[in-house]
CSV table of C-alpha atoms in Angstrom, one decimal:
chain,number,residue,atom,x,y,z
A,140,UNK,CA,-3.6,37.9,17.7
A,141,UNK,CA,-2.2,39.9,20.6
A,142,UNK,CA,1.4,40.9,20.8
A,143,UNK,CA,4.0,41.5,23.6
A,144,UNK,CA,7.2,43.5,23.1
A,145,UNK,CA,9.8,43.2,25.8
A,146,UNK,CA,12.1,46.1,24.9
A,147,UNK,CA,11.7,49.5,23.4
A,148,UNK,CA,13.6,52.8,24.0
A,149,UNK,CA,10.8,55.4,23.6
A,150,UNK,CA,11.5,56.7,27.1
A,151,UNK,CA,15.1,57.6,26.0
A,152,UNK,CA,13.8,59.5,23.1
A,153,UNK,CA,11.3,61.4,25.3
A,154,UNK,CA,14.1,62.1,27.7
A,155,UNK,CA,16.3,63.7,25.0
A,156,UNK,CA,13.5,65.8,23.5
A,157,UNK,CA,10.8,67.2,25.8
A,158,UNK,CA,8.7,68.2,22.8
A,159,UNK,CA,7.9,64.7,21.7
A,160,UNK,CA,4.6,63.2,22.6
A,161,UNK,CA,3.9,59.5,22.9
A,162,UNK,CA,0.1,59.9,22.3
A,163,UNK,CA,0.4,62.6,19.5
A,164,UNK,CA,3.5,62.0,17.5
A,165,UNK,CA,2.5,64.3,14.6
A,166,UNK,CA,6.1,64.7,13.4
A,167,UNK,CA,6.6,60.9,13.2
A,168,UNK,CA,9.7,60.9,15.3
A,169,UNK,CA,8.9,57.9,17.4
A,170,UNK,CA,8.6,54.2,16.5
A,171,UNK,CA,6.4,53.2,19.4
A,172,UNK,CA,3.3,55.5,19.9
A,173,UNK,CA,0.0,54.9,21.5
A,174,UNK,CA,-1.8,54.6,18.1
A,175,UNK,CA,0.8,52.0,16.7
A,176,UNK,CA,0.5,49.9,19.9
A,177,UNK,CA,-3.2,49.9,19.3
A,178,UNK,CA,-2.6,48.9,15.6
A,179,UNK,CA,-0.3,46.0,16.9
A,180,UNK,CA,-3.1,44.8,19.1
A,181,UNK,CA,-0.4,45.1,21.8
A,182,UNK,CA,-1.2,43.2,25.0
A,183,UNK,CA,2.0,44.4,26.9
A,184,UNK,CA,4.8,46.8,26.0
A,185,UNK,CA,8.0,47.0,28.1
A,186,UNK,CA,9.5,50.5,28.3
A,187,UNK,CA,13.2,50.4,29.1
A,188,UNK,CA,15.0,53.1,31.2
A,189,UNK,CA,18.3,53.8,29.4
A,190,UNK,CA,20.8,56.5,30.5
A,191,UNK,CA,24.1,56.7,28.8
A,192,UNK,CA,27.0,56.4,31.3
A,193,UNK,CA,28.4,59.8,30.3
A,194,UNK,CA,25.4,61.4,32.1
A,195,UNK,CA,26.9,62.7,35.4
A,196,UNK,CA,23.4,63.2,36.7
A,197,UNK,CA,22.4,59.5,36.1
A,198,UNK,CA,20.0,59.2,39.0
A,199,UNK,CA,18.3,62.4,38.1
A,200,UNK,CA,17.9,61.2,34.5
A,201,UNK,CA,16.4,57.9,35.8
A,202,UNK,CA,13.9,59.6,37.9
A,203,UNK,CA,13.1,62.0,34.9
A,204,UNK,CA,12.5,58.8,32.8
A,205,UNK,CA,10.2,57.3,35.5
A,206,UNK,CA,8.3,60.5,35.5
A,207,UNK,CA,8.0,60.5,31.8
A,208,UNK,CA,6.6,56.9,32.0
A,209,UNK,CA,4.0,58.0,34.5
A,210,UNK,CA,3.1,61.3,32.8
A,211,UNK,CA,3.2,60.2,29.2
A,212,UNK,CA,2.6,56.5,29.2
A,213,UNK,CA,0.5,55.7,32.2
A,214,UNK,CA,-1.7,58.8,31.7
A,215,UNK,CA,-3.4,57.2,28.7
A,216,UNK,CA,-6.8,55.7,29.6
A,217,UNK,CA,-6.1,52.6,27.5
A,218,UNK,CA,-2.7,51.7,29.2
A,219,UNK,CA,-2.4,49.9,32.6
A,220,UNK,CA,0.7,49.6,34.7
A,221,UNK,CA,1.7,45.9,35.3
A,222,UNK,CA,3.8,45.4,38.6
A,223,UNK,CA,2.4,42.1,39.7
A,224,UNK,CA,0.3,39.2,38.8
A,225,UNK,CA,-3.0,40.8,39.8
A,226,UNK,CA,-2.1,43.8,37.6
A,227,UNK,CA,-1.4,41.4,34.7
A,228,UNK,CA,-4.6,39.4,35.1
A,229,UNK,CA,-6.8,42.6,35.4
A,230,UNK,CA,-5.2,44.2,32.4
A,231,UNK,CA,-5.8,41.1,30.2
A,232,UNK,CA,-9.4,40.8,31.5
A,233,UNK,CA,-10.0,44.4,30.6
A,234,UNK,CA,-8.3,44.2,27.2
A,235,UNK,CA,-6.0,47.1,28.0
A,236,UNK,CA,-2.4,47.6,27.0
A,237,UNK,CA,-0.1,46.6,29.8
A,238,UNK,CA,3.0,48.6,30.5
A,239,UNK,CA,6.1,47.1,32.1
A,240,UNK,CA,9.1,49.1,33.3
A,241,UNK,CA,12.8,47.9,32.9
A,242,UNK,CA,16.3,49.2,33.3
A,243,UNK,CA,19.0,48.8,30.7
A,244,UNK,CA,22.1,49.1,32.8
A,245,UNK,CA,22.6,50.1,36.5
A,246,UNK,CA,25.6,52.4,36.1
A,247,UNK,CA,24.6,55.0,38.7
A,248,UNK,CA,23.3,52.7,41.4
A,249,UNK,CA,26.8,51.8,42.6
A,250,UNK,CA,25.4,48.8,44.4
A,251,UNK,CA,23.1,51.0,46.6
A,252,UNK,CA,20.5,48.6,47.8
A,253,UNK,CA,18.1,51.5,49.0
A,254,UNK,CA,18.1,53.1,45.5
A,255,UNK,CA,17.4,49.6,43.9
A,256,UNK,CA,14.5,49.0,46.4
A,257,UNK,CA,13.1,52.5,45.6
A,258,UNK,CA,13.1,51.8,41.9
A,259,UNK,CA,11.4,48.5,42.5
A,260,UNK,CA,8.7,50.3,44.6
A,261,UNK,CA,8.3,52.7,41.7
A,262,UNK,CA,7.5,49.7,39.5
A,263,UNK,CA,10.8,48.6,37.8
A,264,UNK,CA,10.6,44.8,37.4
A,265,UNK,CA,13.5,43.9,35.1
A,266,UNK,CA,17.1,45.0,35.4
A,267,UNK,CA,20.1,44.4,33.0
A,268,UNK,CA,23.3,45.0,34.8
A,269,UNK,CA,25.2,46.8,32.1
A,270,UNK,CA,25.1,48.2,28.6
A,271,UNK,CA,27.7,47.2,26.1
A,272,UNK,CA,30.7,48.2,28.2
A,273,UNK,CA,31.9,47.9,31.7
A,274,UNK,CA,30.5,49.5,34.8
A,275,UNK,CA,30.8,48.8,38.6
A,276,UNK,CA,28.7,45.6,38.3
A,277,UNK,CA,30.0,43.8,35.1
A,278,UNK,CA,31.5,43.9,31.8
A,279,UNK,CA,29.2,44.3,28.7
A,280,UNK,CA,29.4,42.3,25.5
A,281,UNK,CA,31.7,44.8,23.8
A,282,UNK,CA,34.3,45.3,26.5
A,283,UNK,CA,37.5,44.0,25.0
A,284,UNK,CA,38.6,42.1,28.2
A,285,UNK,CA,35.3,40.0,28.3
A,286,UNK,CA,35.4,40.1,32.1
A,287,UNK,CA,32.5,38.8,34.2
A,288,UNK,CA,30.8,40.3,37.3
A,289,UNK,CA,32.6,42.3,39.9
A,290,UNK,CA,32.2,41.3,43.6
A,291,UNK,CA,29.7,44.2,43.9
A,292,UNK,CA,27.9,42.9,40.8
A,293,UNK,CA,27.6,39.4,42.3
A,294,UNK,CA,26.1,40.9,45.5
A,295,UNK,CA,23.7,42.9,43.3
A,296,UNK,CA,22.5,39.9,41.5
A,297,UNK,CA,21.8,38.0,44.9
A,298,UNK,CA,19.9,41.1,46.2
A,299,UNK,CA,17.8,41.3,43.0
A,300,UNK,CA,16.7,37.7,43.6
A,301,UNK,CA,15.9,38.5,47.1
A,302,UNK,CA,13.6,41.4,46.4
A,303,UNK,CA,12.1,39.9,43.2
A,304,UNK,CA,13.8,42.0,40.6
A,305,UNK,CA,14.0,39.9,37.5
A,306,UNK,CA,17.3,40.0,35.5
A,307,UNK,CA,18.0,40.7,31.8
A,308,UNK,CA,21.3,39.5,30.3
A,309,UNK,CA,21.0,40.9,26.8
A,310,UNK,CA,24.1,43.2,27.0
A,311,UNK,CA,26.1,41.2,29.4
A,312,UNK,CA,29.4,39.6,28.6
A,313,UNK,CA,29.6,35.9,27.9
A,314,UNK,CA,31.6,35.4,31.1
A,315,UNK,CA,29.1,37.5,32.9
A,316,UNK,CA,26.3,35.4,31.6
A,317,UNK,CA,27.7,32.3,33.1
A,318,UNK,CA,28.6,33.8,36.4
A,319,UNK,CA,25.0,35.2,36.7
A,320,UNK,CA,23.5,31.8,35.9
A,321,UNK,CA,25.6,30.2,38.6
A,322,UNK,CA,24.5,32.8,41.3
A,323,UNK,CA,20.8,32.8,40.6
A,324,UNK,CA,18.2,30.0,40.7
A,325,UNK,CA,15.4,32.0,39.2
A,326,UNK,CA,14.6,32.2,35.4
A,327,UNK,CA,16.2,35.3,33.6
A,328,UNK,CA,15.6,36.7,30.1
A,329,UNK,CA,17.4,38.2,27.2
A,330,UNK,CA,15.0,40.9,26.4
A,331,UNK,CA,16.4,41.8,23.0
A,332,UNK,CA,19.0,39.3,21.6
A,333,UNK,CA,19.2,36.8,18.7
A,334,UNK,CA,21.1,33.6,17.9
A,335,UNK,CA,24.7,33.9,17.4
A,336,UNK,CA,24.9,30.7,15.2
A,337,UNK,CA,22.6,32.4,12.7
A,338,UNK,CA,24.4,35.9,12.8
A,339,UNK,CA,27.7,36.1,14.5
A,340,UNK,CA,27.3,39.5,16.4
A,341,UNK,CA,28.6,39.5,20.0
A,342,UNK,CA,25.2,40.8,21.2
A,343,UNK,CA,23.7,37.5,20.1
A,344,UNK,CA,23.5,34.4,22.3
A,345,UNK,CA,25.5,31.2,21.7
A,346,UNK,CA,23.6,28.0,21.5
A,347,UNK,CA,24.8,27.0,25.0
A,348,UNK,CA,23.5,30.3,26.4
A,349,UNK,CA,20.1,29.9,24.7
A,350,UNK,CA,19.9,26.3,26.0
A,351,UNK,CA,20.7,27.5,29.5
A,352,UNK,CA,17.8,30.1,29.3
A,353,UNK,CA,15.5,27.4,28.0
A,354,UNK,CA,16.5,25.0,30.7
A,355,UNK,CA,15.7,27.8,33.3
A,356,UNK,CA,12.3,28.4,31.8
A,357,UNK,CA,13.5,31.9,30.9
A,358,UNK,CA,12.8,33.8,27.6
A,359,UNK,CA,14.7,35.1,24.6
A,360,UNK,CA,13.2,38.3,23.0
A,361,UNK,CA,14.0,37.9,19.4
A,362,UNK,CA,15.0,41.4,18.2
A,363,UNK,CA,14.6,43.4,15.0
A,364,UNK,CA,18.1,45.1,15.1
A,365,UNK,CA,19.2,44.7,11.6
A,366,UNK,CA,23.0,44.0,12.4
A,367,UNK,CA,21.9,41.3,14.8
A,368,UNK,CA,19.9,39.5,12.2
A,369,UNK,CA,22.1,39.2,9.1
A,370,UNK,CA,25.4,40.4,7.8
A,371,UNK,CA,26.3,42.2,4.5
A,372,UNK,CA,22.8,42.8,3.2
A,373,UNK,CA,19.5,44.4,4.2
A,374,UNK,CA,17.4,42.6,6.7
A,375,UNK,CA,14.0,41.2,6.1
A,376,UNK,CA,11.2,39.9,8.2
A,377,UNK,CA,12.2,36.4,7.0
A,378,UNK,CA,15.5,36.9,8.8
A,379,UNK,CA,13.6,37.3,12.1
A,380,UNK,CA,11.8,33.9,11.4
A,381,UNK,CA,15.2,32.2,10.9
A,382,UNK,CA,16.4,33.3,14.4
A,383,UNK,CA,13.1,32.0,15.8
A,384,UNK,CA,13.5,28.7,14.0
A,385,UNK,CA,17.0,28.3,15.3
A,386,UNK,CA,15.8,28.8,18.9
A,387,UNK,CA,13.1,26.3,18.3
A,388,UNK,CA,15.6,23.7,16.9
A,389,UNK,CA,17.4,24.0,20.2
A,390,UNK,CA,14.1,23.1,22.0
A,391,UNK,CA,13.1,26.7,22.7
A,392,UNK,CA,9.7,26.9,21.2
A,393,UNK,CA,8.3,28.0,24.6
A,394,UNK,CA,11.2,30.3,25.1
A,395,UNK,CA,10.7,32.6,22.2
A,396,UNK,CA,9.2,36.2,22.7
A,397,UNK,CA,9.8,39.4,20.9
A,398,UNK,CA,12.0,42.3,21.9
A,399,UNK,CA,11.9,44.9,19.0
A,400,UNK,CA,14.4,47.6,20.2
A,401,UNK,CA,12.2,50.1,18.5
A,402,UNK,CA,13.3,53.6,19.1
A,403,UNK,CA,16.8,52.2,20.0
A,404,UNK,CA,17.7,51.7,16.4
A,405,UNK,CA,18.5,54.1,13.5
A,406,UNK,CA,17.8,51.6,10.6
A,407,UNK,CA,14.9,49.1,10.5
A,408,UNK,CA,14.0,45.6,9.0
A,409,UNK,CA,12.4,46.1,5.6
A,410,UNK,CA,8.6,46.5,6.0
A,411,UNK,CA,8.9,46.5,9.9
A,412,UNK,CA,9.6,50.1,10.8
A,413,UNK,CA,7.1,50.3,13.8
A,414,UNK,CA,4.6,48.2,15.8
A,415,UNK,CA,1.9,49.1,13.3
A,416,UNK,CA,3.7,46.7,10.9
A,417,UNK,CA,3.8,43.7,13.2
A,418,UNK,CA,1.0,42.1,11.2
A,419,UNK,CA,3.5,41.5,8.5
A,420,UNK,CA,5.7,39.4,10.8
A,421,UNK,CA,2.6,37.5,11.9
A,422,UNK,CA,1.7,36.7,8.4
A,423,UNK,CA,5.4,35.6,7.8
A,424,UNK,CA,5.3,33.3,10.9
A,425,UNK,CA,1.9,31.8,9.7
A,426,UNK,CA,3.7,30.5,6.6
A,427,UNK,CA,5.9,28.1,8.7
A,428,UNK,CA,4.0,27.7,12.1
A,429,UNK,CA,0.6,26.9,13.3
A,430,UNK,CA,-1.7,29.8,14.5
A,431,UNK,CA,-1.2,28.3,18.1
A,432,UNK,CA,2.6,28.5,17.7
A,433,UNK,CA,2.5,31.9,16.2
A,434,UNK,CA,0.3,33.2,19.0
A,435,UNK,CA,2.8,32.0,21.6
A,436,UNK,CA,5.8,33.6,19.8
A,437,UNK,CA,3.9,37.0,19.6
A,438,UNK,CA,2.5,37.0,23.1
A,439,UNK,CA,1.7,33.7,24.8
A,440,UNK,CA,5.1,32.7,25.9
A,441,UNK,CA,5.9,36.2,27.3
A,442,UNK,CA,2.6,36.4,29.2
A,443,UNK,CA,3.2,32.9,30.7
A,444,UNK,CA,6.6,33.9,31.9
A,445,UNK,CA,5.1,37.0,33.7
A,446,UNK,CA,2.2,35.0,35.1
A,447,UNK,CA,4.9,32.6,36.7
A,448,UNK,CA,7.5,35.1,37.8
A,449,UNK,CA,6.0,38.5,38.6
A,450,UNK,CA,5.3,39.1,42.3
A,451,UNK,CA,1.9,38.2,43.8
């Protein structure tokens, strides 16, 4: 079975330490490596650009992250860049690992349409407006006031829709979620979020939010972040299955995908510490679901979303 992961932070680790090597991680400092993606039979991996808002040289750091993506990720012969539907089809046909590029927060863009367009031309295809806190565009989920989108943020959302930049709501406040849903007619994703009904963390989605994403034919990337899975004990692979089952109970069997957050977490689910362990999640899913359903959770739903929503 192939796999698709819609969120990892390996670019952030590479940005912090220029001695790390995606292809030769001999010191075992990365979760996501070339070898481990091969072990996971990865069809697609999304690489997030994340820059802390404290960085004064935000745009420089973004460009350095893009450069790392081109030099460390795309330089590997077994990896292909996915920017459009043709790239996706060619990658699948050739059996290569597809690489997508996303942005986790747009802090330094300041609603500059030229910069957004430039990043789109460089291959960024998904954008989350904010991280956990407030910026010029919106409030994040941990901002105490729980504000929504700013006027500039609303304009940004509409421009993203015009140019084909797909939107990711994983870190957006509840109010911001609903305002974004009103502004855009296209599907959007939560790249790495779980179900709040199962684990009441603010980064998780309410049932109403999940149902909205389902109705829009968007996707929910069930994540392996331990504190988003369960409270007051160590998380297990079965806990991931519980979140998937809850989304299915809401009618979201076709909306489930995976968003590990590997390299963005300090602790891991038991027996799921990197992509090479994904077979353990697959085996757990097969205890409860058919091979057809499991294949769609692991890869098929995500690939269909890309086939439908990437540019031609």
